[in-house]
CSV table of C-alpha atoms in Angstrom, one decimal:
chain,number,residue,atom,x,y,z
A,235,MET,CA,-58.2,52.3,89.3
A,236,THR,CA,-56.2,53.3,92.7
A,237,ASP,CA,-58.0,53.0,95.8
A,238,GLU,CA,-57.8,57.1,95.5
A,239,LYS,CA,-59.4,57.5,92.7
A,240,LYS,CA,-62.2,54.8,93.4
A,241,HIS,CA,-63.1,56.6,96.6
A,242,ALA,CA,-63.7,59.8,94.9
A,243,ALA,CA,-65.5,58.0,91.7
A,244,GLY,CA,-67.8,56.5,95.0
A,245,HIS,CA,-68.4,60.0,96.9
A,246,PRO,CA,-70.4,61.7,95.0
A,247,MET,CA,-73.2,58.4,94.3
A,248,LEU,CA,-72.8,57.6,98.6
A,249,ALA,CA,-73.6,61.7,98.5
A,250,ALA,CA,-77.1,60.7,95.6
A,251,LEU,CA,-78.1,58.3,98.1
A,252,ALA,CA,-78.0,59.9,101.0
A,253,LEU,CA,-80.0,62.7,99.0
A,254,LEU,CA,-82.9,60.1,98.2
A,255,CYS,CA,-83.1,58.7,101.8
A,256,SER,CA,-83.7,62.2,103.3
A,257,GLN,CA,-86.3,62.6,101.1
A,258,LEU,CA,-88.3,59.2,101.9
A,259,SER,CA,-87.6,60.1,105.5
A,260,LEU,CA,-88.7,63.8,105.0
A,261,ASN,CA,-92.3,62.8,102.9
A,262,GLY,CA,-93.0,60.3,105.6
A,263,GLY,CA,-92.4,62.0,108.5
A,264,ALA,CA,-94.8,65.3,106.9
A,265,ALA,CA,-97.6,62.2,106.0
A,266,VAL,CA,-97.7,60.6,110.0
A,267,ALA,CA,-97.1,65.3,110.8
A,268,LYS,CA,-100.8,65.7,108.2
A,269,HIS,CA,-102.5,63.7,111.2
A,270,LEU,CA,-101.6,65.8,113.8
A,271,PHE,CA,-102.6,69.1,112.1
A,272,PRO,CA,-106.7,69.2,113.2
A,273,LYS,CA,-105.0,68.1,117.1
A,274,ILE,CA,-102.5,71.1,117.6
A,275,GLY,CA,-102.7,73.1,114.4
A,276,VAL,CA,-100.3,73.3,111.5
A,277,GLU,CA,-98.0,76.2,113.7
A,278,GLY,CA,-98.4,73.4,116.7
A,279,VAL,CA,-96.6,70.6,114.8
A,280,THR,CA,-93.9,73.3,112.8
A,281,ALA,CA,-92.7,73.8,116.6
A,282,TYR,CA,-92.8,70.5,117.4
A,283,ARG,CA,-90.4,69.4,114.5
A,284,VAL,CA,-88.2,72.2,114.2
A,285,GLY,CA,-88.0,72.6,118.1
A,286,ILE,CA,-87.5,68.6,119.0
A,287,SER,CA,-85.1,68.6,116.2
A,288,ALA,CA,-82.9,71.4,117.3
A,289,LEU,CA,-82.5,69.7,120.4
A,290,ILE,CA,-81.4,66.3,119.0
A,291,MET,CA,-79.4,68.1,117.4
A,292,LEU,CA,-77.8,69.9,119.8
A,293,LEU,CA,-77.2,67.1,121.8
A,294,MET,CA,-75.2,64.5,119.1
A,295,PHE,CA,-73.5,67.3,117.5
A,296,ARG,CA,-72.6,69.8,120.3
A,297,PRO,CA,-71.9,72.7,117.9
A,298,TRP,CA,-70.4,75.3,120.7
A,299,ARG,CA,-67.4,73.0,121.0
A,300,THR,CA,-66.9,75.1,117.1
A,301,ARG,CA,-66.8,78.8,117.2
A,302,LEU,CA,-68.7,80.5,114.2
A,303,THR,CA,-66.5,83.3,112.5
A,304,GLY,CA,-69.4,86.7,111.8
A,305,ARG,CA,-69.9,85.9,108.5
A,306,GLN,CA,-70.7,81.8,109.4
A,307,ALA,CA,-73.1,83.0,111.9
A,308,LEU,CA,-75.0,85.2,109.5
A,309,ASN,CA,-75.1,82.5,106.7
A,310,VAL,CA,-76.6,80.1,109.3
A,311,ALA,CA,-78.8,82.4,111.0
A,312,ILE,CA,-80.2,83.2,107.4
A,313,TYR,CA,-80.4,79.3,107.0
A,314,GLY,CA,-81.9,78.3,109.8
A,315,SER,CA,-84.8,80.9,109.4
A,316,VAL,CA,-85.1,79.8,105.9
A,317,ILE,CA,-85.3,76.1,107.4
A,318,GLY,CA,-88.2,77.3,110.2
A,319,LEU,CA,-90.5,79.4,107.5
A,320,MET,CA,-90.0,76.8,105.1
A,321,ASN,CA,-91.2,74.3,107.3
A,322,LEU,CA,-94.2,76.3,108.5
A,323,LEU,CA,-95.3,77.9,104.6
A,324,ILE,CA,-95.2,73.8,103.5
A,325,TYR,CA,-97.0,72.2,106.1
A,326,ARG,CA,-99.7,75.5,106.0
A,327,ALA,CA,-100.2,74.4,102.2
A,328,PHE,CA,-100.4,70.6,103.2
A,329,SER,CA,-103.3,71.8,105.1
A,330,HIS,CA,-104.9,73.0,102.3
A,331,ILE,CA,-104.1,70.7,99.0
A,332,PRO,CA,-102.6,67.7,98.7
A,333,MET,CA,-98.6,66.4,99.8
A,334,GLY,CA,-97.8,65.3,96.0
A,335,ILE,CA,-99.3,68.7,94.5
A,336,ALA,CA,-97.7,71.5,97.5
A,337,VAL,CA,-94.2,69.8,96.8
A,338,ALA,CA,-94.7,70.0,92.9
A,339,ILE,CA,-95.4,73.8,93.2
A,340,GLU,CA,-92.7,73.5,96.1
A,341,VAL,CA,-90.0,72.3,93.6
A,342,ALA,CA,-90.2,75.0,91.4
A,343,GLY,CA,-87.2,76.4,93.9
A,344,PRO,CA,-84.8,74.3,93.4
A,345,LEU,CA,-85.5,74.2,89.9
A,346,THR,CA,-85.4,77.9,89.6
A,347,VAL,CA,-81.6,77.5,91.4
A,348,ALA,CA,-80.5,75.0,88.5
A,349,VAL,CA,-81.8,77.3,85.6
A,350,ILE,CA,-80.1,80.2,87.0
A,351,SER,CA,-76.8,78.5,87.6
A,352,SER,CA,-77.0,77.2,83.9
A,353,HIS,CA,-77.3,78.5,80.3
A,354,ARG,CA,-78.1,75.5,78.3
A,355,LEU,CA,-80.8,75.2,75.8
A,356,ARG,CA,-82.3,72.6,77.2
A,357,ASP,CA,-82.9,74.6,79.9
A,358,VAL,CA,-85.7,76.3,78.0
A,359,VAL,CA,-87.0,73.0,77.1
A,360,ALA,CA,-87.1,72.1,81.1
A,361,VAL,CA,-88.8,75.9,81.7
A,362,CYS,CA,-91.7,74.8,79.1
A,363,LEU,CA,-91.8,71.6,80.7
A,364,ALA,CA,-92.6,73.2,84.3
A,365,VAL,CA,-94.7,75.6,83.0
A,366,ALA,CA,-97.1,73.0,81.4
A,367,GLY,CA,-97.0,70.9,84.7
A,368,LEU,CA,-97.8,74.4,87.1
A,369,TYR,CA,-100.5,75.3,84.4
A,370,PHE,CA,-102.5,71.7,84.7
A,371,LEU,CA,-101.8,72.2,88.7
A,372,LEU,CA,-102.5,75.6,89.9
A,373,PRO,CA,-106.5,77.1,90.5
A,374,MET,CA,-106.4,78.8,86.8
A,375,HIS,CA,-107.2,75.5,85.1
A,376,GLY,CA,-110.3,74.3,85.3
A,377,GLN,CA,-110.2,71.0,85.8
A,378,VAL,CA,-108.5,71.4,89.1
A,379,ASP,CA,-110.7,74.0,90.2
A,380,GLN,CA,-111.1,71.9,93.6
A,381,LEU,CA,-107.3,73.7,94.8
A,382,ASP,CA,-107.8,75.7,97.4
A,383,PRO,CA,-105.6,78.9,96.0
A,384,VAL,CA,-104.6,79.6,99.4
A,385,GLY,CA,-102.7,76.5,99.8
A,386,VAL,CA,-100.9,76.9,96.2
A,387,ALA,CA,-100.1,80.7,97.9
A,388,TYR,CA,-98.2,78.8,100.8
A,389,ALA,CA,-96.3,76.2,98.6
A,390,ALA,CA,-95.6,78.9,96.1
A,391,GLY,CA,-93.7,81.0,99.2
A,392,ALA,CA,-92.5,77.2,100.8
A,393,ALA,CA,-90.0,77.2,96.3
A,394,VAL,CA,-89.1,80.4,97.7
A,395,CYS,CA,-87.7,79.2,100.9
A,396,TRP,CA,-86.3,76.3,99.5
A,397,ALA,CA,-84.7,77.7,96.7
A,398,LEU,CA,-82.8,80.1,99.7
A,399,TYR,CA,-82.6,77.1,101.4
A,400,ILE,CA,-79.7,75.6,98.8
A,401,VAL,CA,-77.5,78.6,98.3
A,402,PHE,CA,-77.5,79.5,102.1
A,403,GLY,CA,-76.8,75.6,102.6
A,404,LYS,CA,-74.6,75.5,100.5
A,405,ARG,CA,-72.5,77.7,101.7
A,406,VAL,CA,-73.1,76.9,105.4
A,407,SER,CA,-72.1,73.2,104.4
A,408,SER,CA,-68.4,74.1,103.9
A,409,GLY,CA,-68.4,73.7,107.6
A,410,SER,CA,-68.7,70.6,109.5
A,411,GLY,CA,-72.1,69.1,108.4
A,412,GLY,CA,-73.9,68.0,111.7
A,413,GLN,CA,-72.7,71.0,113.4
A,414,SER,CA,-73.5,73.5,110.7
A,415,VAL,CA,-77.1,71.6,111.2
A,416,ALA,CA,-77.5,72.0,114.7
A,417,TRP,CA,-76.7,75.7,114.1
A,418,GLY,CA,-79.0,76.1,111.6
A,419,MET,CA,-81.7,74.4,113.4
A,420,LEU,CA,-81.7,76.0,116.7
A,421,ALA,CA,-82.1,79.3,114.7
A,422,ALA,CA,-85.2,78.0,113.0
A,423,SER,CA,-86.4,77.2,116.7
A,424,LEU,CA,-86.0,80.5,118.6
A,425,PHE,CA,-87.9,81.9,115.1
A,426,ILE,CA,-90.9,78.9,114.8
A,427,VAL,CA,-91.4,77.4,118.6
A,428,PRO,CA,-93.0,81.0,119.9
A,429,ILE,CA,-95.5,81.4,117.4
A,430,GLY,CA,-96.5,77.2,117.8
A,431,VAL,CA,-96.7,77.9,121.5
A,432,ALA,CA,-98.5,81.0,120.8
A,433,HIS,CA,-101.3,78.7,118.7
A,434,ALA,CA,-101.3,75.3,120.4
A,435,GLY,CA,-100.3,76.6,124.0
A,436,ALA,CA,-100.4,73.7,126.5
A,437,ALA,CA,-101.7,71.0,124.4
A,438,LEU,CA,-98.4,71.2,122.6
A,439,LEU,CA,-97.7,69.2,126.4
A,440,THR,CA,-99.9,66.6,125.8
A,441,PRO,CA,-98.0,63.1,126.2
A,442,SER,CA,-98.9,61.2,123.0
A,443,TYR,CA,-98.7,64.1,120.9
A,444,LEU,CA,-95.0,64.8,121.9
A,445,LEU,CA,-94.3,61.1,120.9
A,446,ILE,CA,-95.6,61.6,117.6
A,447,GLY,CA,-94.1,64.9,117.0
A,448,ALA,CA,-90.3,63.6,118.4
A,449,ALA,CA,-91.0,60.8,115.6
A,450,ILE,CA,-92.0,63.5,112.8
A,451,ALA,CA,-88.8,65.4,114.4
A,452,VAL,CA,-86.8,62.9,113.9
A,453,MET,CA,-88.4,62.1,110.1
A,454,SER,CA,-88.7,65.1,108.3
A,455,SER,CA,-85.7,67.1,110.1
A,456,ALA,CA,-83.2,65.5,112.1
A,457,VAL,CA,-82.6,62.6,109.4
A,458,PRO,CA,-83.2,64.8,106.2
A,459,TYR,CA,-81.0,68.0,106.8
A,460,THR,CA,-78.3,66.0,108.4
A,461,LEU,CA,-78.2,63.9,105.2
A,462,GLU,CA,-78.6,66.9,102.9
A,463,MET,CA,-76.0,69.0,104.3
A,464,LEU,CA,-73.8,65.8,104.0
A,465,SER,CA,-74.6,65.7,100.4
A,466,MET,CA,-74.2,69.2,99.8
A,467,ARG,CA,-70.8,68.4,100.6
A,468,ALA,CA,-70.2,66.2,97.3
A,469,LEU,CA,-72.7,67.8,95.2
A,470,SER,CA,-72.7,70.5,93.2
A,471,GLN,CA,-75.4,73.3,93.8
A,472,ARG,CA,-77.0,72.2,90.6
A,473,THR,CA,-76.5,68.6,91.4
A,474,PHE,CA,-78.3,68.7,94.4
A,475,SER,CA,-81.0,70.7,92.7
A,476,MET,CA,-81.4,67.6,90.0
A,477,PHE,CA,-81.8,65.4,92.7
A,478,SER,CA,-84.2,66.8,94.5
A,479,SER,CA,-86.6,66.4,91.8
A,480,ALA,CA,-87.8,63.4,92.6
A,481,ALA,CA,-89.6,65.2,95.6
A,482,PRO,CA,-93.0,65.6,94.2
A,483,ALA,CA,-93.5,62.1,93.3
A,484,ILE,CA,-92.2,60.3,96.6
A,485,SER,CA,-94.5,63.1,98.3
A,486,ALA,CA,-97.3,62.1,96.3
A,487,LEU,CA,-96.6,58.4,97.1
A,488,ALA,CA,-96.6,59.0,100.7
A,489,GLY,CA,-99.4,61.2,100.6
A,490,MET,CA,-101.2,58.0,98.9
A,491,VAL,CA,-100.1,55.4,101.1
A,492,VAL,CA,-100.2,57.2,104.3
A,493,LEU,CA,-103.0,59.8,103.7
A,494,GLY,CA,-105.2,57.8,100.7
A,495,GLU,CA,-104.5,61.3,98.4
A,496,LEU,CA,-105.8,60.1,95.2
A,497,LEU,CA,-104.6,62.1,92.6
A,498,SER,CA,-106.0,62.2,89.3
A,499,PRO,CA,-104.2,61.2,85.9
A,500,THR,CA,-103.6,64.7,84.5
A,501,GLN,CA,-102.3,65.5,88.1
A,502,TRP,CA,-99.6,62.8,87.9
A,503,LEU,CA,-98.6,63.7,84.3
A,504,ALA,CA,-98.7,66.9,85.5
A,505,ILE,CA,-96.4,66.0,88.8
A,506,ALA,CA,-94.1,63.9,85.9
A,507,ALA,CA,-93.2,67.0,83.7
A,508,ILE,CA,-92.2,69.4,86.5
A,509,VAL,CA,-89.8,66.2,87.7
A,510,ALA,CA,-88.7,65.3,84.5
A,511,ALA,CA,-87.8,69.4,84.2
A,512,SER,CA,-85.9,69.7,87.2
A,513,ALA,CA,-83.8,66.3,86.0
A,514,LEU,CA,-83.3,67.8,82.9
A,515,THR,CA,-81.7,71.2,84.3
A,516,SER,CA,-78.8,69.2,85.8
A,517,LEU,CA,-78.1,66.9,82.6
A,518,ARG,CA,-74.4,66.9,81.8
């Protein structure tokens, strides 16, 4: 095998590894963020995550060196707005229900993208698995009546945003990965930061909170979104959705280790069913 062929064969593997690292960083940051909710509210933490990430990305990649066309600017604006809203909604969900369950519901977004982009019989099985998993997680089931329906609704909204994030992220990724993310984070910050300031006010300037906010921004946005953008350039939209399927399990583990969020065996089985459904949609 020539060096060129070896590089081509290894490229998707590196992209998959980058995506896994992004999930670990993202969920670790989310677990840390939940500790700040009582201090500055969900909106304040989201403003930290998005605003500080935007500053970091702008300094790192200096995206103004690459001029955007009108179409690219529109895609970046939508991409960034979706990032901001997705962050706000999933953090709101975290404030009501355990992280693993929230992300299990949220992953319905990439699952939907994968199913729509494929026409195979096994997708029917995947949908059945996902429906079964959601049935045992949603409040309509008697054993999980402790779940807050409001939190479930927020997670469902985040699922819609995640699906849009994949679609528009794939379009934006045709340019330079880091610069595309920087433009997207700037658009997200223009949307989210004013909301955070309106809710948290001067508390956002507390030095100790700022330090934690910077760590959250790096772990939850700057690192994972850059790695995901690089992955999107090498992986198809459907394959990217498949690798994202591990998110509920990783999130549940992060919630258990960092926050002490213990799930019942039924809830773990439900999460496993949703992870299996997401993975099954992209098996070749």
